[in-house]
Amino acid sequence: MATVVITPPLPRIYFNEARFELLKLSRNRSYLFSMIGFPVIFYLLFGVTNKGSVFQGHTIARYLLAGYSCFGAMGSSLFGIGAGLAFERGHGWLEMKRASPMPAAAYLLAKLCVAITFAVGITILLMILGTAMAGVQITTIEGLRLLCVIAAGVLPFASLGLVIGLVMPSNAAPGVINLIYLPLSFCGGLWMPIEALPHWLQLIAHGLPSFWFSRLALRTLGYSDSSALLAWALLAAYTVIFLLAAAFIFRRQEAQA
Amino acid sequence: MAASVMIEPRHSTTNKGSAVASLHSVTKKFGRQTALDRFSLELRAGEVVALLGPNGAGKTTAVRLLLGLSQATSGKVEIFGGNPRDRASRMRLGAMLQVGRMPETLRVREHLQLFRSYYPQPRPLAELLSVAGLEGLEERQFGTLSGGQKQRMLFALALCGDPDLICLDEPTLGMDVEARRAMWEQVRRLAARGKTILLTTHYLEEADALASRIVVIQKGKVIAEGTPEELKTADGSRAIRCTTSLTPLFVSAIPGVTSVEQDGNSMLVRTPVPEAVLRAMLASDTTLSGLEVRATALEDAFLALTNQSASVA
């Protein structure tokens, strides 16, 4: 009996995986609240209500548009990937997927694509709120550049999410993510200009991926004059470090599985 | 599929089916603990094999090795003549594992749609819904299903690719009697279609009802193997139950008696020579009543086997 192995087209699997991942998250209210609710509510509270105010030469609502876009991108990555993976791994669902012919890359790429989609969506939402309610003016080019930075900036945080998802038990993951996410955002200058923080915090900030991510986002709106190349290089380095850590943890878990 | 060879599935001893999957002298250690100890198992085409054993015996470990979810410390695992981790092997394999929760905001239909897309020739959606008894639930989100419905959902996922080999890890765990019987019926139908099935269970009744071959496993080792009938008479003993005025001490002294249990008025005597023992008992007790002689049930055999092995160890 000649066996011909027919395989379904891979692009279709990748597409389906991403489509259902998006569907799954967009119906999950608690994730939606963490991922979209936080940045939108904070922006309304601190950005829109400060319409027209200027702090240290920055128009607050415009400055915070970049900051909360980064905040949204980090949340999408850490919750969507970190908490999502922790849940699916912890309850045995990942084993069902792994025993199936689904390519592992399809699973991971779906989660990454959805995190990017949410991050970009949140940024667009904030741009609409900013221009409509807070009198923020941004050009099309600025807007597009910000979106590109946000989309690419998801990578280091998605990789960090992968590490968290592999390590954390599913019930502890959301809490731990908040413990990482909120300090990273605060110290990274996402909520207020870094100059407003105490000197020692500013020193710490320079070691955080959130800081370099926000520098790139702020640059697109003309705020930061720090080197884009350095920021990109550091974000790439963080991505590699987190991915290596994830691979190491995964290997070790495999050996013990 | 027309290509699969139909084999009478209920008579494993006459089964000349080719090996579909095998664990060959596999040892699996978790740290210093040995989950499987030189464990061998061969699944031949069309067989329904039940891995029977208490919790922690190593049943799930064996299944996970067979599925390539875990690597053997030593020994060889093969599926369809290849590595279980190969995508080609997994195309012909379906697995129902013990899953606590799965993504709860996807609908039954969507979960099936996604899993079906992994396979070259998936079973039609309507057929899957009907086989797993999920008709009318296709638009329900997974999180709103009852425990039994969730189990059936996992069963349906295992069948999405119309696989040749199906592994069911404790498939009826937490199901009520009716749902369990419905699941058994579906397993029998799969077997009738020539599918090879490996199921793990700690329900003796389930193994007895479904399996063409039972492999009893304890502490990572095979302690008995055979058809349900063979296992029932494995120790060649019969159980005599009766109401008698004789004392257990007296009965246990009768030549050929292996064990005596007193349970209220009723006495249970195990022996490979029931005729001789009965003659002795009847001669000493003319009031003996409620007499019953039977082959030890699979449950008794199972307990006997596991106790025996435990006391030897």
mmCIF file of N, CA and C in Angstrom, chain B residues 218 223-224 234-235 301-313:
data_model
loop_
_atom_site.group_PDB
_atom_site.id
_atom_site.type_symbol
_atom_site.label_atom_id
_atom_site.label_comp_id
_atom_site.label_asym_id
_atom_site.label_seq_id
_atom_site.Cartn_x
_atom_site.Cartn_y
_atom_site.Cartn_z
ATOM 1 N N GLN B 218 1.252 -1.674 36.801
ATOM 2 C CA GLN B 218 1.411 -1.166 38.153
ATOM 3 C C GLN B 218 2.855 -0.765 38.379
ATOM 4 N N ILE B 223 2.014 -6.081 34.679
ATOM 5 C CA ILE B 223 1.928 -7.218 35.603
ATOM 6 C C ILE B 223 1.001 -8.301 35.081
ATOM 7 N N ALA B 224 0.198 -7.982 34.074
ATOM 8 C CA ALA B 224 -0.631 -9.011 33.456
ATOM 9 C C ALA B 224 -1.115 -8.499 32.125
ATOM 10 N N ALA B 234 -7.053 -15.788 35.002
ATOM 11 C CA ALA B 234 -5.592 -15.802 34.959
ATOM 12 C C ALA B 234 -4.984 -16.673 36.046
ATOM 13 N N ASP B 235 -5.539 -16.574 37.273
ATOM 14 C CA ASP B 235 -4.960 -17.383 38.342
ATOM 15 C C ASP B 235 -5.625 -18.747 38.400
ATOM 16 N N ALA B 301 -9.781 -10.355 39.827
ATOM 17 C CA ALA B 301 -8.504 -10.700 39.200
ATOM 18 C C ALA B 301 -7.553 -9.516 39.290
ATOM 19 N N PHE B 302 -8.105 -8.361 39.004
ATOM 20 C CA PHE B 302 -7.303 -7.143 39.022
ATOM 21 C C PHE B 302 -6.725 -6.892 40.410
ATOM 22 N N LEU B 303 -7.615 -7.002 41.412
ATOM 23 C CA LEU B 303 -7.148 -6.794 42.781
ATOM 24 C C LEU B 303 -6.124 -7.846 43.162
ATOM 25 N N ALA B 304 -6.418 -9.093 42.781
ATOM 26 C CA ALA B 304 -5.496 -10.178 43.087
ATOM 27 C C ALA B 304 -4.141 -9.905 42.444
ATOM 28 N N LEU B 305 -4.182 -9.474 41.178
ATOM 29 C CA LEU B 305 -2.938 -9.219 40.453
ATOM 30 C C LEU B 305 -2.142 -8.096 41.092
ATOM 31 N N THR B 306 -2.830 -7.013 41.418
ATOM 32 C CA THR B 306 -2.094 -5.873 41.955
ATOM 33 C C THR B 306 -1.584 -6.164 43.362
ATOM 34 N N ASN B 307 -2.394 -6.866 44.163
ATOM 35 C CA ASN B 307 -1.942 -7.210 45.516
ATOM 36 C C ASN B 307 -0.731 -8.121 45.472
ATOM 37 N N GLN B 308 -0.843 -9.118 44.594
ATOM 38 C CA GLN B 308 0.237 -10.082 44.433
ATOM 39 C C GLN B 308 1.552 -9.377 44.119
ATOM 40 N N SER B 309 1.440 -8.472 43.124
ATOM 41 C CA SER B 309 2.632 -7.770 42.687
ATOM 42 C C SER B 309 3.179 -6.874 43.794
ATOM 43 N N ALA B 310 2.263 -6.273 44.555
ATOM 44 C CA ALA B 310 2.698 -5.369 45.614
ATOM 45 C C ALA B 310 3.414 -6.142 46.723
ATOM 46 N N SER B 311 2.906 -7.349 47.016
ATOM 47 C CA SER B 311 3.513 -8.098 48.116
ATOM 48 C C SER B 311 4.856 -8.702 47.705
ATOM 49 N N VAL B 312 4.999 -8.958 46.388
ATOM 50 C CA VAL B 312 6.282 -9.493 45.907
ATOM 51 C C VAL B 312 7.360 -8.409 45.975
ATOM 52 N N ALA B 313 6.944 -7.180 45.659
ATOM 53 C CA ALA B 313 7.912 -6.081 45.559
ATOM 54 C C ALA B 313 8.557 -5.733 46.908
#
